Amino acid sequence: MRIDYDDENDVAYVRLVDHVNAGESATQIPVEADEIPGYVILDLDKEGALLGIEIVGASRILRPATLSTARNDETGQDVR
C-alpha cells in the first residue's frame, strides 16, 4: 500500500496495488455519506478488484500522521 498526496489540491490516492496502469481502473464508485467530511472514490479493475481509493478533502478525512507518510504525487518526494 502506498499513499500519494497532492497538498495543493488536498487530494490523496491510497494505492492498494504496486502500480495502476493507464486505463486499468475500469470502474469508479463514489462513496457519499454525510459522515464523511470529503469525497471518496473507489477505483476497481474490470474484474471488480479494488485498486485504490481517491480521497478529495484528504486533510479532513485522514489523520495527520497518515498524511505525513504520504508521497507527493507529482515529485515522488515525501510530503514531510
XYZ file of N, CA, C and O in Angstrom:
320
model
N 0.845 -1.177 0.000
C 0.000 0.000 0.000
C 0.890 1.241 0.000
O 1.921 1.264 0.653
N 0.449 2.239 -0.748
C 1.195 3.498 -0.816
C 0.187 4.635 -0.891
O -0.855 4.511 -1.539
N 0.514 5.747 -0.258
C -0.355 6.916 -0.303
C 0.384 8.039 -1.018
O 1.497 8.405 -0.638
N -0.247 8.567 -2.065
C 0.252 9.756 -2.749
C -0.654 10.904 -2.335
O -1.862 10.727 -2.196
N -0.055 12.082 -2.130
C -0.844 13.223 -1.658
C -0.461 14.481 -2.398
O 0.709 14.838 -2.495
N -1.457 15.149 -2.938
C -1.299 16.451 -3.582
C -1.828 17.476 -2.589
O -3.041 17.681 -2.480
N -0.918 18.082 -1.823
C -1.354 19.000 -0.766
C -1.946 20.294 -1.314
O -2.788 20.911 -0.673
N -1.572 20.687 -2.519
C -2.133 21.898 -3.117
C -3.639 21.739 -3.365
O -4.416 22.666 -3.174
N -4.049 20.550 -3.802
C -5.457 20.281 -4.087
C -6.139 19.460 -2.995
O -7.326 19.172 -3.097
N -5.377 19.065 -1.974
C -5.873 18.277 -0.841
C -6.531 16.977 -1.301
O -7.617 16.619 -0.875
N -5.812 16.272 -2.199
C -6.301 15.004 -2.740
C -5.254 13.924 -2.471
O -4.065 14.110 -2.762
N -5.708 12.818 -1.907
C -4.829 11.678 -1.657
C -5.301 10.493 -2.479
O -6.493 10.367 -2.785
N -4.359 9.631 -2.842
C -4.702 8.389 -3.513
C -4.026 7.257 -2.754
O -2.797 7.229 -2.635
N -4.836 6.372 -2.212
C -4.323 5.209 -1.494
C -4.278 4.071 -2.504
O -5.313 3.570 -2.948
N -3.081 3.707 -2.891
C -2.883 2.658 -3.891
C -2.742 1.321 -3.167
O -1.882 1.159 -2.309
N -3.592 0.376 -3.517
C -3.590 -0.928 -2.865
C -2.817 -1.977 -3.654
O -2.652 -3.101 -3.190
N -2.363 -1.610 -4.832
C -1.556 -2.481 -5.682
C -0.254 -1.744 -5.991
O -0.148 -0.535 -5.788
N 0.746 -2.479 -6.481
C 2.042 -1.861 -6.765
C 1.951 -0.741 -7.784
O 2.590 0.289 -7.642
N 1.155 -0.955 -8.832
C 1.087 0.034 -9.899
C -0.289 -0.039 -10.564
O -0.818 -1.126 -10.777
N -0.860 1.107 -10.880
C -2.119 1.165 -11.619
C -1.792 1.727 -12.995
O -1.386 2.883 -13.125
N -1.928 0.897 -14.008
C -1.636 1.317 -15.376
C -2.760 2.191 -15.917
O -3.908 2.090 -15.477
N -2.434 3.026 -16.884
C -3.447 3.864 -17.526
C -4.547 2.980 -18.095
O -4.275 1.988 -18.766
N -5.776 3.318 -17.789
C -6.921 2.572 -18.282
C -7.267 1.325 -17.488
O -8.253 0.659 -17.774
N -6.441 0.972 -16.509
C -6.697 -0.233 -15.720
C -7.891 -0.065 -14.781
O -8.603 -1.011 -14.484
N -8.106 1.158 -14.334
C -9.249 1.425 -13.470
C -10.488 1.511 -14.356
O -10.719 2.500 -15.030
N -11.285 0.446 -14.331
C -12.435 0.346 -15.218
C -13.697 0.946 -14.621
O -14.583 1.383 -15.342
N -13.784 0.965 -13.307
C -14.987 1.448 -12.639
C -14.609 2.347 -11.473
O -13.706 2.017 -10.697
N -15.283 3.471 -11.361
C -15.109 4.367 -10.226
C -16.446 4.450 -9.496
O -17.468 4.750 -10.117
N -16.399 4.174 -8.206
C -17.620 4.201 -7.398
C -17.501 5.306 -6.359
O -16.670 5.221 -5.451
N -18.291 6.363 -6.484
C -18.269 7.414 -5.467
C -18.944 6.922 -4.186
O -19.966 6.246 -4.239
N -18.327 7.251 -3.067
C -18.890 6.909 -1.765
C -19.378 8.205 -1.143
O -18.581 9.094 -0.847
N -20.676 8.308 -1.007
C -21.261 9.523 -0.457
C -21.935 9.201 0.870
O -22.785 8.317 0.939
N -21.506 9.903 1.899
C -22.105 9.720 3.223
C -21.964 11.034 3.986
O -20.923 11.689 3.919
N -23.006 11.404 4.684
C -22.965 12.643 5.459
C -21.869 12.613 6.514
O -21.362 13.657 6.911
N -21.483 11.426 6.949
C -20.467 11.289 7.993
C -19.043 11.513 7.479
O -18.115 11.668 8.268
N -18.866 11.539 6.157
C -17.537 11.741 5.580
C -17.384 13.214 5.207
O -18.132 13.723 4.374
N -16.406 13.905 5.793
C -16.243 15.339 5.518
C -15.458 15.632 4.244
O -14.705 16.589 4.161
N -15.581 14.798 3.260
C -14.904 14.971 1.982
C -15.578 14.078 0.961
O -16.746 13.734 1.103
N -14.824 13.672 -0.044
C -15.375 12.871 -1.128
C -14.441 11.700 -1.373
O -13.230 11.885 -1.504
N -14.983 10.495 -1.455
C -14.185 9.282 -1.629
C -14.648 8.562 -2.893
O -15.845 8.440 -3.139
N -13.669 8.095 -3.679
C -13.970 7.358 -4.907
C -13.173 6.050 -4.892
O -11.956 6.068 -4.709
N -13.865 4.931 -5.066
C -13.217 3.629 -5.142
C -12.903 3.325 -6.596
O -13.767 3.445 -7.462
N -11.658 2.923 -6.886
C -11.245 2.537 -8.236
C -11.136 1.019 -8.295
O -10.402 0.413 -7.507
N -11.866 0.416 -9.243
C -11.851 -1.034 -9.405
C -11.399 -1.412 -10.810
O -11.636 -0.670 -11.768
N -10.767 -2.584 -10.924
C -10.390 -3.062 -12.251
C -11.584 -3.748 -12.906
O -12.673 -3.808 -12.318
N -11.402 -4.282 -14.105
C -12.533 -4.854 -14.838
C -13.113 -6.106 -14.186
O -14.251 -6.466 -14.444
N -12.344 -6.750 -13.292
C -12.857 -7.911 -12.554
C -13.543 -7.509 -11.259
O -14.050 -8.349 -10.526
N -13.498 -6.220 -10.921
C -14.118 -5.742 -9.693
C -13.190 -5.703 -8.497
O -13.633 -5.443 -7.379
N -11.895 -5.942 -8.706
C -10.923 -5.879 -7.607
C -10.581 -4.415 -7.319
O -10.397 -3.607 -8.236
N -10.482 -4.085 -6.050
C -10.177 -2.720 -5.628
C -8.705 -2.406 -5.869
O -7.816 -3.099 -5.363
N -8.447 -1.374 -6.671
C -7.085 -0.944 -6.971
C -6.622 0.160 -6.030
O -5.469 0.191 -5.609
N -7.526 1.077 -5.736
C -7.144 2.217 -4.914
C -8.344 3.041 -4.512
O -9.470 2.803 -4.957
N -8.061 4.027 -3.675
C -9.094 4.900 -3.132
C -8.633 6.343 -3.285
O -7.579 6.719 -2.773
N -9.399 7.139 -4.004
C -9.112 8.563 -4.147
C -9.885 9.312 -3.067
O -11.077 9.065 -2.865
N -9.204 10.233 -2.387
C -9.823 10.971 -1.289
C -9.667 12.463 -1.540
O -8.559 12.998 -1.492
N -10.774 13.122 -1.845
C -10.799 14.565 -2.056
C -11.170 15.198 -0.712
O -12.157 14.822 -0.099
N -10.371 16.163 -0.273
C -10.533 16.704 1.076
C -9.805 15.819 2.067
O -10.256 15.609 3.191
N -8.664 15.299 1.636
C -7.921 14.299 2.415
C -7.533 14.780 3.806
O -7.555 14.000 4.758
N -7.211 16.053 3.940
C -6.785 16.545 5.256
C -7.930 16.551 6.268
O -7.699 16.616 7.471
N -9.163 16.459 5.775
C -10.321 16.401 6.670
C -10.711 14.960 6.991
O -11.492 14.724 7.902
N -10.204 14.006 6.212
C -10.589 12.609 6.388
C -9.466 11.781 7.001
O -9.702 10.950 7.868
N -8.244 11.988 6.527
C -7.116 11.198 7.004
C -6.443 11.867 8.195
O -6.394 13.099 8.280
N -5.926 11.072 9.073
C -5.200 11.596 10.235
C -3.899 12.253 9.778
O -3.279 11.819 8.805
N -3.450 13.292 10.487
C -2.193 13.944 10.116
C -1.016 12.965 10.055
O -0.158 13.082 9.173
N -0.985 11.999 10.952
C 0.105 11.016 10.939
C 0.085 10.180 9.658
O 1.134 9.816 9.131
N -1.097 9.911 9.139
C -1.216 9.157 7.888
C -0.722 10.006 6.727
O 0.043 9.533 5.882
N -1.136 11.264 6.676
C -0.684 12.151 5.599
C 0.821 12.392 5.655
O 1.454 12.590 4.618
N 1.393 12.367 6.845
C 2.833 12.604 6.962
C 3.643 11.468 6.348
O 4.824 11.643 6.049
N 3.039 10.308 6.125
C 3.733 9.191 5.489
C 3.540 9.176 3.981
O 4.116 8.350 3.288
N 2.711 10.094 3.464
C 2.393 10.123 2.035
C 3.545 10.688 1.221
O 4.423 11.374 1.737
N 3.487 10.403 -0.063
C 4.453 10.961 -1.005
C 3.722 11.962 -1.891
O 2.557 11.783 -2.201
N 4.437 13.008 -2.306
C 3.859 13.981 -3.215
C 3.685 13.318 -4.563
O 4.627 12.791 -5.135
N 2.472 13.323 -5.089
C 2.142 12.631 -6.323
C 2.949 13.141 -7.520
O 3.300 12.386 -8.403
N 3.263 14.423 -7.543
C 3.970 14.980 -8.702
C 5.471 14.762 -8.624
O 6.102 14.451 -9.614
N 6.058 14.933 -7.428
C 7.506 14.852 -7.318
C 7.997 13.492 -6.873
O 9.162 13.161 -7.051
N 7.124 12.694 -6.258
C 7.543 11.401 -5.728
C 8.282 11.531 -4.412
O 8.772 10.558 -3.869
N 8.398 12.757 -3.898
C 9.100 13.001 -2.652
C 8.141 12.895 -1.465
O 6.943 13.105 -1.602
N 8.695 12.590 -0.299
C 7.889 12.568 0.906
C 7.294 13.951 1.139
O 7.951 14.961 0.900
N 6.036 13.988 1.584
C 5.371 15.258 1.870
C 5.999 15.913 3.097
O 6.110 17.119 3.167
N 6.431 15.098 4.041
C 7.010 15.629 5.282
C 8.036 16.620 4.938
O 8.590 17.421 5.210
